[in-house]
Amino acid sequence: MNNMQTQQRLGFQYVREIYTRGCKSKSDFKIGLELERLPIFADSGKAADYYSEFGVCNFLRAFAKYENWDYITDDYNIIGLKQGHDTITLEPGSQIELSVEPQKTIRDLEAKVQNLNKVMQPILSKMGIKLLNYGVSPLSTYKNIKLIPKKRYEIMARYLWGILSDVMMRETAGVQGTFDFVSEEDAMRKLKIANMLSPFVTAMFANSPIRGGVDTGYKSFRALSWLNTDNDRCGFCNKFQDDFSFDDYINYVMETPVIFINRESGPIKINGKLNFKEFMLSGFEGFDATLDDYLLQANLCFPEVRLRNFIEIRNHDCGGRQTPYSILAIYKGVLHNPDAMSEVEELFNRTKFNDFAELRYNVPKSALNARFCGHFVKDFAKEILYIAEKSLIEMNCGDEIYLDFIKEYTLNNLTPADIIIKNWYGMWHKDINKLIKFVS
């Protein structure tokens, strides 16, 4: 065995520990939330930018000053704030993301987000900024939205080759949830089930039909943008095979083209000239692969469900104030109960991977009215809600109340987008200001 093979094998085991360290006892399970929202200037409805006197950078400065948060910087530019395990960070187009410390209950997560909203609101109002609970920029488009000064985003914007990658980066806002696992087997089972559920939950919470002041013809234009960002690193991370393992997920990450690596001198652009496995074997222009390089590479893969030392479920439109908690309640009801997981597996026991791959492409346009294996998505969505609610009631945790928000839509064959489209052509008379007020 030569030295390079030894390095690769040692490196692979080192990487594997990232995931094995995530195994927890069920009593230690917590739920995490990342909530992105769209900042706009209240007087114009246009996207609030980073650089203006009353833009998001100065909002971060003001918030840090009054609430004693620390800066997160990139080459001396403020790109976020942190206090303990909570962060307020900026996405590429100045979208404001709240990431709060994982909690045992959804109620505790809601309390943390509500508290952050409460302390943010006076400063936002003073600066004339509104945060929209909506999936895509309703008025400004990417051509009028500058990237924040973060080196990573500048490199990504040049590299990502999908025709809607600029829309994804600069215009969209979503909700992500994280869930724990007890073992590798449990993690892989949850990864598969979460992937199966993902297009159905995306459909249920579709909330981005109006973009750039017009009806796009899609109920989730945000989901459409992810379909057209970069197929090498988006979509499903596997084909739902039963023997998928941590090693297989690592191979998925390693077989993805490398965009760049970081060194003290700054980012080193690779621009897809080799994948990570090739980088580990041969290096690149004198640079050898490190564990930090792998962590960056894994973070630059954007599957529907991502494996870290927890399960991260990513593909949901930002929506009304109860949206994040309804999303979490669905997944908690299924993923925290082995019997509920079995029910979902039984629900999809005659389906194939290609059925889900096709559904992923149909959901952005049709949402609940998309077809899946000869039936409507809305029929499966109702069954998923039933399984989740029954499970949460059995848990006696009280989190079933968070399903009430989405039940009001799904049981009536509606999504948030359907209500917006109805109002757009009805009482709003295509007035973008009325949409903005509705999602503020």
XYZ file of C-alpha atoms in Angstrom:
440
model
C 0.000 0.000 0.000
C 1.514 3.363 -0.991
C 1.514 6.465 1.205
C -1.270 8.223 -0.741
C -3.608 5.235 -0.288
C -2.854 5.290 3.457
C -3.676 8.995 3.606
C -6.944 8.454 1.756
C -8.043 5.595 4.003
C -7.158 7.515 7.167
C -8.928 10.564 5.813
C -12.068 8.585 5.038
C -12.264 7.213 8.569
C -11.678 10.700 9.940
C -14.562 11.965 7.853
C -16.804 9.112 8.963
C -16.493 10.233 12.568
C -18.393 13.437 11.660
C -21.499 11.307 11.226
C -20.961 8.642 13.880
C -20.577 11.398 16.498
C -24.151 12.396 15.702
C -25.628 9.234 17.223
C -27.618 10.124 20.356
C -29.927 8.384 22.781
C -33.578 9.083 22.053
C -33.900 10.948 25.355
C -31.405 13.509 24.029
C -33.234 14.166 20.750
C -33.711 17.815 19.812
C -35.197 19.637 16.853
C -33.476 22.483 15.020
C -34.856 25.266 12.838
C -33.412 27.612 10.236
C -35.836 30.292 9.099
C -35.051 32.560 6.145
C -37.102 35.670 5.377
C -37.033 38.306 2.671
C -36.134 41.863 3.760
C -37.796 44.663 1.792
C -37.911 48.423 2.142
C -41.369 49.240 3.483
C -41.769 52.401 1.413
C -40.998 50.854 -1.991
C -41.517 47.096 -1.617
C -38.108 46.544 -3.221
C -35.581 44.113 -1.788
C -33.542 45.670 1.017
C -29.872 45.540 0.095
C -26.689 45.142 2.096
C -25.027 48.442 1.355
C -27.656 51.176 1.809
C -27.669 53.533 4.785
C -30.775 51.718 6.012
C -29.776 48.345 4.542
C -29.267 45.015 6.235
C -25.604 45.539 7.153
C -26.486 48.563 9.243
C -29.437 46.668 10.687
C -26.957 44.039 11.918
C -24.736 46.761 13.363
C -27.644 48.353 15.198
C -28.970 45.046 16.498
C -25.533 43.985 17.750
C -25.129 47.300 19.548
C -28.478 47.198 21.350
C -28.686 43.466 22.032
C -24.992 42.671 22.648
C -24.487 40.110 19.881
C -21.087 39.339 18.350
C -20.243 39.954 14.707
C -19.700 37.159 12.194
C -17.379 38.565 9.525
C -15.919 37.639 6.162
C -12.801 39.633 5.276
C -13.922 42.306 7.787
C -17.415 42.537 6.275
C -20.297 41.837 8.691
C -22.285 38.868 7.379
C -24.101 37.850 10.549
C -24.365 37.898 14.329
C -24.107 35.265 17.041
C -25.016 34.941 20.676
C -24.354 31.558 22.232
C -25.813 28.935 19.878
C -28.197 31.378 18.153
C -27.260 33.172 14.927
C -28.693 35.799 12.613
C -26.977 35.439 9.251
C -27.346 36.703 5.709
C -28.013 34.584 2.656
C -26.525 35.686 -0.699
C -29.220 38.252 -1.569
C -29.390 39.692 1.981
C -32.142 37.283 3.073
C -32.119 37.222 6.880
C -31.847 33.773 8.435
C -32.539 32.924 12.061
C -30.904 29.764 13.351
C -31.739 29.039 16.975
C -30.286 26.467 19.327
C -32.062 23.102 18.882
C -34.742 22.400 21.477
C -36.630 19.410 22.877
C -40.029 20.751 21.815
C -41.419 22.784 18.953
C -43.028 25.069 21.529
C -39.575 25.981 22.865
C -38.309 26.705 19.362
C -41.315 28.925 18.711
C -40.653 30.834 21.940
C -37.039 31.494 20.937
C -38.009 32.713 17.464
C -40.802 34.902 18.855
C -38.373 36.465 21.300
C -35.893 37.204 18.531
C -38.640 38.689 16.393
C -39.734 40.861 19.294
C -36.290 42.354 19.848
C -35.556 42.708 16.128
C -38.807 44.452 15.232
C -38.163 47.941 16.702
C -34.811 48.173 14.922
C -36.240 46.886 11.639
C -39.121 49.369 11.872
C -36.769 52.255 12.617
C -34.810 51.379 9.481
C -37.926 50.944 7.356
C -37.382 47.241 6.720
C -40.055 44.538 6.637
C -39.383 40.798 6.731
C -41.649 38.849 4.402
C -42.928 35.347 5.180
C -42.781 34.328 1.525
C -40.744 31.999 -0.674
C -39.492 34.290 -3.448
C -38.901 38.003 -3.904
C -42.331 39.402 -4.870
C -41.071 42.522 -6.675
C -37.287 42.779 -7.129
C -35.523 40.149 -9.245
C -31.931 38.959 -9.062
C -30.822 41.539 -11.644
C -31.592 44.211 -9.056
C -30.336 42.333 -5.988
C -26.618 42.564 -5.246
C -24.749 39.769 -3.545
C -23.552 40.457 -0.031
C -19.726 40.787 0.213
C -18.995 37.185 1.153
C -16.268 35.538 -0.925
C -17.992 32.165 -0.955
C -21.120 33.600 -2.556
C -19.207 35.414 -5.269
C -17.475 32.171 -6.264
C -20.703 30.177 -6.128
C -22.557 32.720 -8.261
C -19.964 32.372 -11.001
C -19.838 28.582 -10.792
C -23.435 27.368 -10.389
C -24.579 26.654 -13.918
C -28.357 26.234 -13.641
C -30.487 28.810 -15.431
C -32.233 29.785 -12.170
C -29.231 29.608 -9.824
C -29.204 33.407 -9.491
C -32.878 33.296 -8.512
C -32.168 30.643 -5.886
C -29.257 32.565 -4.407
C -30.632 36.099 -4.415
C -34.429 35.854 -4.352
C -35.576 32.863 -2.330
C -36.331 32.153 1.328
C -37.029 28.776 2.890
C -37.490 26.780 6.074
C -35.142 23.983 7.164
C -35.566 21.532 10.001
C -33.057 19.230 11.712
C -33.645 15.925 13.473
C -31.448 13.522 15.456
C -30.779 9.804 15.093
C -29.698 7.003 17.438
C -27.526 4.967 15.080
C -26.306 4.665 11.507
C -29.233 2.380 10.694
C -31.685 4.884 12.191
C -30.035 7.766 10.333
C -30.292 5.983 6.977
C -33.915 5.018 7.573
C -34.802 8.606 8.468
C -32.839 9.940 5.486
C -34.853 7.730 3.142
C -38.224 8.538 4.716
C -37.491 12.275 4.853
C -36.575 12.181 1.153
C -39.862 10.459 0.381
C -41.845 12.996 2.402
C -39.980 16.034 1.102
C -41.836 16.622 -2.211
C -45.203 16.175 -0.484
C -44.362 18.685 2.244
C -42.962 21.048 -0.405
C -46.329 20.818 -2.154
C -48.349 21.367 1.032
C -46.480 24.561 1.910
C -46.097 26.006 -1.617
C -45.991 29.764 -1.127
C -44.210 31.545 -3.967
C -46.449 31.988 -7.038
C -45.951 35.751 -7.604
C -42.426 36.839 -8.536
C -41.256 40.122 -10.008
C -44.821 41.448 -9.760
C -46.375 38.756 -11.984
C -47.997 35.335 -11.646
C -45.294 32.850 -12.642
C -47.656 29.948 -13.312
C -45.882 27.999 -10.554
C -47.135 27.546 -7.018
C -43.584 27.295 -5.705
C -41.221 29.248 -7.887
C -38.632 28.803 -5.163
C -38.780 25.021 -5.588
C -38.509 25.496 -9.363
C -35.321 27.517 -8.886
C -33.712 24.616 -7.001
C -34.518 22.313 -9.929
C -32.440 24.639 -12.107
C -29.442 25.407 -9.888
C -26.860 22.606 -10.248
C -27.870 18.995 -10.762
C -24.458 17.772 -9.594
C -25.173 18.888 -6.024
C -28.969 19.257 -5.763
C -31.851 16.784 -5.750
C -31.793 13.450 -3.927
C -28.499 12.213 -2.481
C -29.296 8.586 -3.309
C -31.868 6.365 -5.008
C -33.506 5.278 -1.745
C -31.587 1.998 -1.662
C -32.047 0.043 1.571
C -28.333 -0.610 2.086
C -27.307 3.070 1.918
C -24.767 3.893 4.648
C -22.630 6.684 6.086
C -19.876 5.548 3.715
C -22.233 5.856 0.747
C -23.213 9.376 1.758
C -19.539 10.314 2.107
C -18.952 8.925 -1.400
C -21.847 11.053 -2.673
C -20.149 14.158 -1.265
C -16.735 13.095 -2.528
C -17.963 12.379 -6.052
C -19.394 15.889 -6.364
C -17.222 18.431 -8.238
C -15.226 20.779 -6.002
C -15.994 24.493 -6.390
C -13.233 25.890 -4.171
C -11.177 25.308 -1.031
C -10.125 27.790 1.640
C -6.570 28.567 2.673
C -5.014 31.366 4.753
C -4.254 33.299 1.568
C -7.946 33.152 0.586
C -10.195 30.888 -1.508
C -8.529 28.649 -4.101
C -10.891 28.178 -7.048
C -11.131 24.666 -8.473
C -14.333 25.271 -10.470
C -15.271 21.619 -10.890
C -11.978 20.514 -12.478
C -12.011 17.472 -10.196
C -14.234 15.900 -7.577
C -13.324 15.626 -3.904
C -12.208 12.011 -4.148
C -9.737 12.979 -6.881
C -8.602 15.901 -4.734
C -7.930 13.517 -1.822
C -5.913 11.202 -4.031
C -3.901 13.698 -6.050
C -4.208 17.114 -4.440
C -4.638 20.281 -6.455
C -1.810 22.597 -7.481
C 0.239 21.613 -4.432
C -2.665 21.711 -1.949
C -3.634 18.524 -0.067
C -7.143 17.760 1.162
C -7.963 18.462 4.816
C -10.945 17.707 7.033
C -11.978 21.365 6.762
C -11.996 20.942 2.984
C -14.401 18.022 3.338
C -16.676 20.004 5.668
C -16.797 22.834 3.119
C -17.448 20.367 0.310
C -20.310 18.765 2.255
C -21.751 22.220 2.957
C -21.657 23.019 -0.760
C -23.827 20.006 -1.560
C -27.524 20.910 -1.469
C -29.624 17.725 -1.576
C -33.275 17.761 -0.548
C -32.227 16.042 2.674
C -28.665 16.507 3.880
C -26.743 14.357 6.338
C -24.605 16.040 8.961
C -24.363 14.829 12.552
C -28.139 15.180 12.271
C -30.690 14.948 9.443
C -31.319 18.313 7.738
C -34.525 18.632 5.661
C -34.315 21.631 3.365
C -36.948 22.105 0.653
C -39.849 24.234 1.991
C -41.045 27.729 1.120
C -40.960 30.339 3.837
C -44.535 31.081 4.790
C -47.010 32.408 7.344
C -45.919 32.672 10.940
C -47.026 29.121 11.847
C -45.438 27.564 8.750
C -42.067 26.629 10.301
C -43.683 24.883 13.249
C -46.204 23.004 11.105
C -43.360 21.708 8.948
C -41.427 20.563 12.005
C -44.520 18.928 13.472
C -45.055 16.773 10.383
C -41.497 15.499 10.387
C -41.338 15.090 14.161
C -44.548 13.088 14.151
C -43.063 10.665 11.645
C -39.326 10.596 12.435
C -39.607 10.418 16.234
C -41.874 7.363 16.166
C -40.776 4.018 14.647
C -44.418 2.981 14.175
C -45.140 6.168 12.229
C -42.065 5.561 10.080
C -43.373 2.081 9.345
C -46.733 3.542 8.317
C -45.033 5.910 5.872
C -42.959 3.051 4.485
C -46.160 1.057 4.006
C -47.813 4.058 2.316
C -45.040 4.070 -0.285
C -44.310 0.336 -0.393
C -45.213 -0.019 -4.079
C -43.403 3.054 -5.285
C -40.039 3.398 -7.003
C -37.323 6.005 -6.820
C -38.216 7.308 -10.285
C -41.744 8.062 -9.050
C -40.303 10.497 -6.493
C -37.776 11.917 -8.950
C -40.612 12.700 -11.370
C -42.774 14.126 -8.588
C -40.011 16.520 -7.570
C -40.257 18.100 -11.035
C -44.065 18.304 -11.005
C -44.617 19.758 -7.529
C -43.387 23.338 -8.187
C -46.102 23.910 -10.777
C -49.032 21.887 -9.503
C -48.349 21.352 -5.777
C -51.218 19.299 -4.293
C -52.721 18.735 -7.737
C -49.621 16.971 -9.046
C -50.025 13.281 -9.794
C -48.091 10.517 -8.070
C -48.474 6.854 -9.008
C -51.934 7.433 -10.432
C -53.221 9.504 -7.516
C -53.174 13.160 -6.514
C -50.513 14.437 -4.140
C -53.276 15.887 -1.967
C -54.516 12.382 -1.151
C -51.085 11.310 0.066
C -50.661 14.604 1.936
C -53.818 13.979 3.957
C -52.607 10.510 4.879
C -49.215 11.909 5.924
C -50.953 14.461 8.136
C -53.063 11.724 9.710
C -49.979 9.618 10.497
C -48.095 12.598 11.954
C -51.017 13.802 14.072
C -51.785 10.372 15.474
C -48.108 9.917 16.355
C -47.791 13.305 18.083
C -50.912 12.617 20.143
C -49.423 9.273 21.222
C -46.212 11.068 22.250
C -48.267 13.266 24.610
C -45.980 16.219 23.824
C -48.646 18.723 22.793
C -46.978 19.443 19.449
C -49.988 18.214 17.461
C -51.473 21.723 17.794
C -48.909 22.921 15.273
C -50.587 20.842 12.597
C -53.762 22.931 12.822
C -52.311 25.608 10.537
C -51.593 23.273 7.624
C -54.636 21.048 8.183
C -56.846 24.056 7.402
C -55.244 24.168 3.956
C -54.523 20.541 3.089
C -57.853 19.083 4.186
C -59.520 21.619 1.889
C -57.195 20.716 -1.017
C -55.452 24.099 -0.801
C -51.949 25.472 -0.383
C -50.958 28.986 0.733
C -50.178 29.670 -2.930
C -53.774 28.890 -3.929
C -55.066 31.582 -1.560
C -52.567 34.093 -2.934
C -53.464 33.332 -6.549
C -57.189 33.632 -5.791
C -56.676 37.013 -4.117
C -54.258 38.172 -6.823
C -56.931 37.847 -9.494
C -59.724 38.806 -7.108
C -59.801 41.452 -4.430
C -56.129 42.463 -4.848
C -56.522 43.292 -8.564
C -52.869 42.281 -9.111
C -51.697 44.936 -6.655
C -48.244 43.876 -5.430
C -48.595 46.061 -2.335
C -51.557 43.967 -1.172
C -49.533 40.797 -1.567
C -46.680 42.343 0.420
C -49.070 43.338 3.191
C -50.519 39.822 3.216
C -47.108 38.132 3.700
C -45.611 40.742 6.060
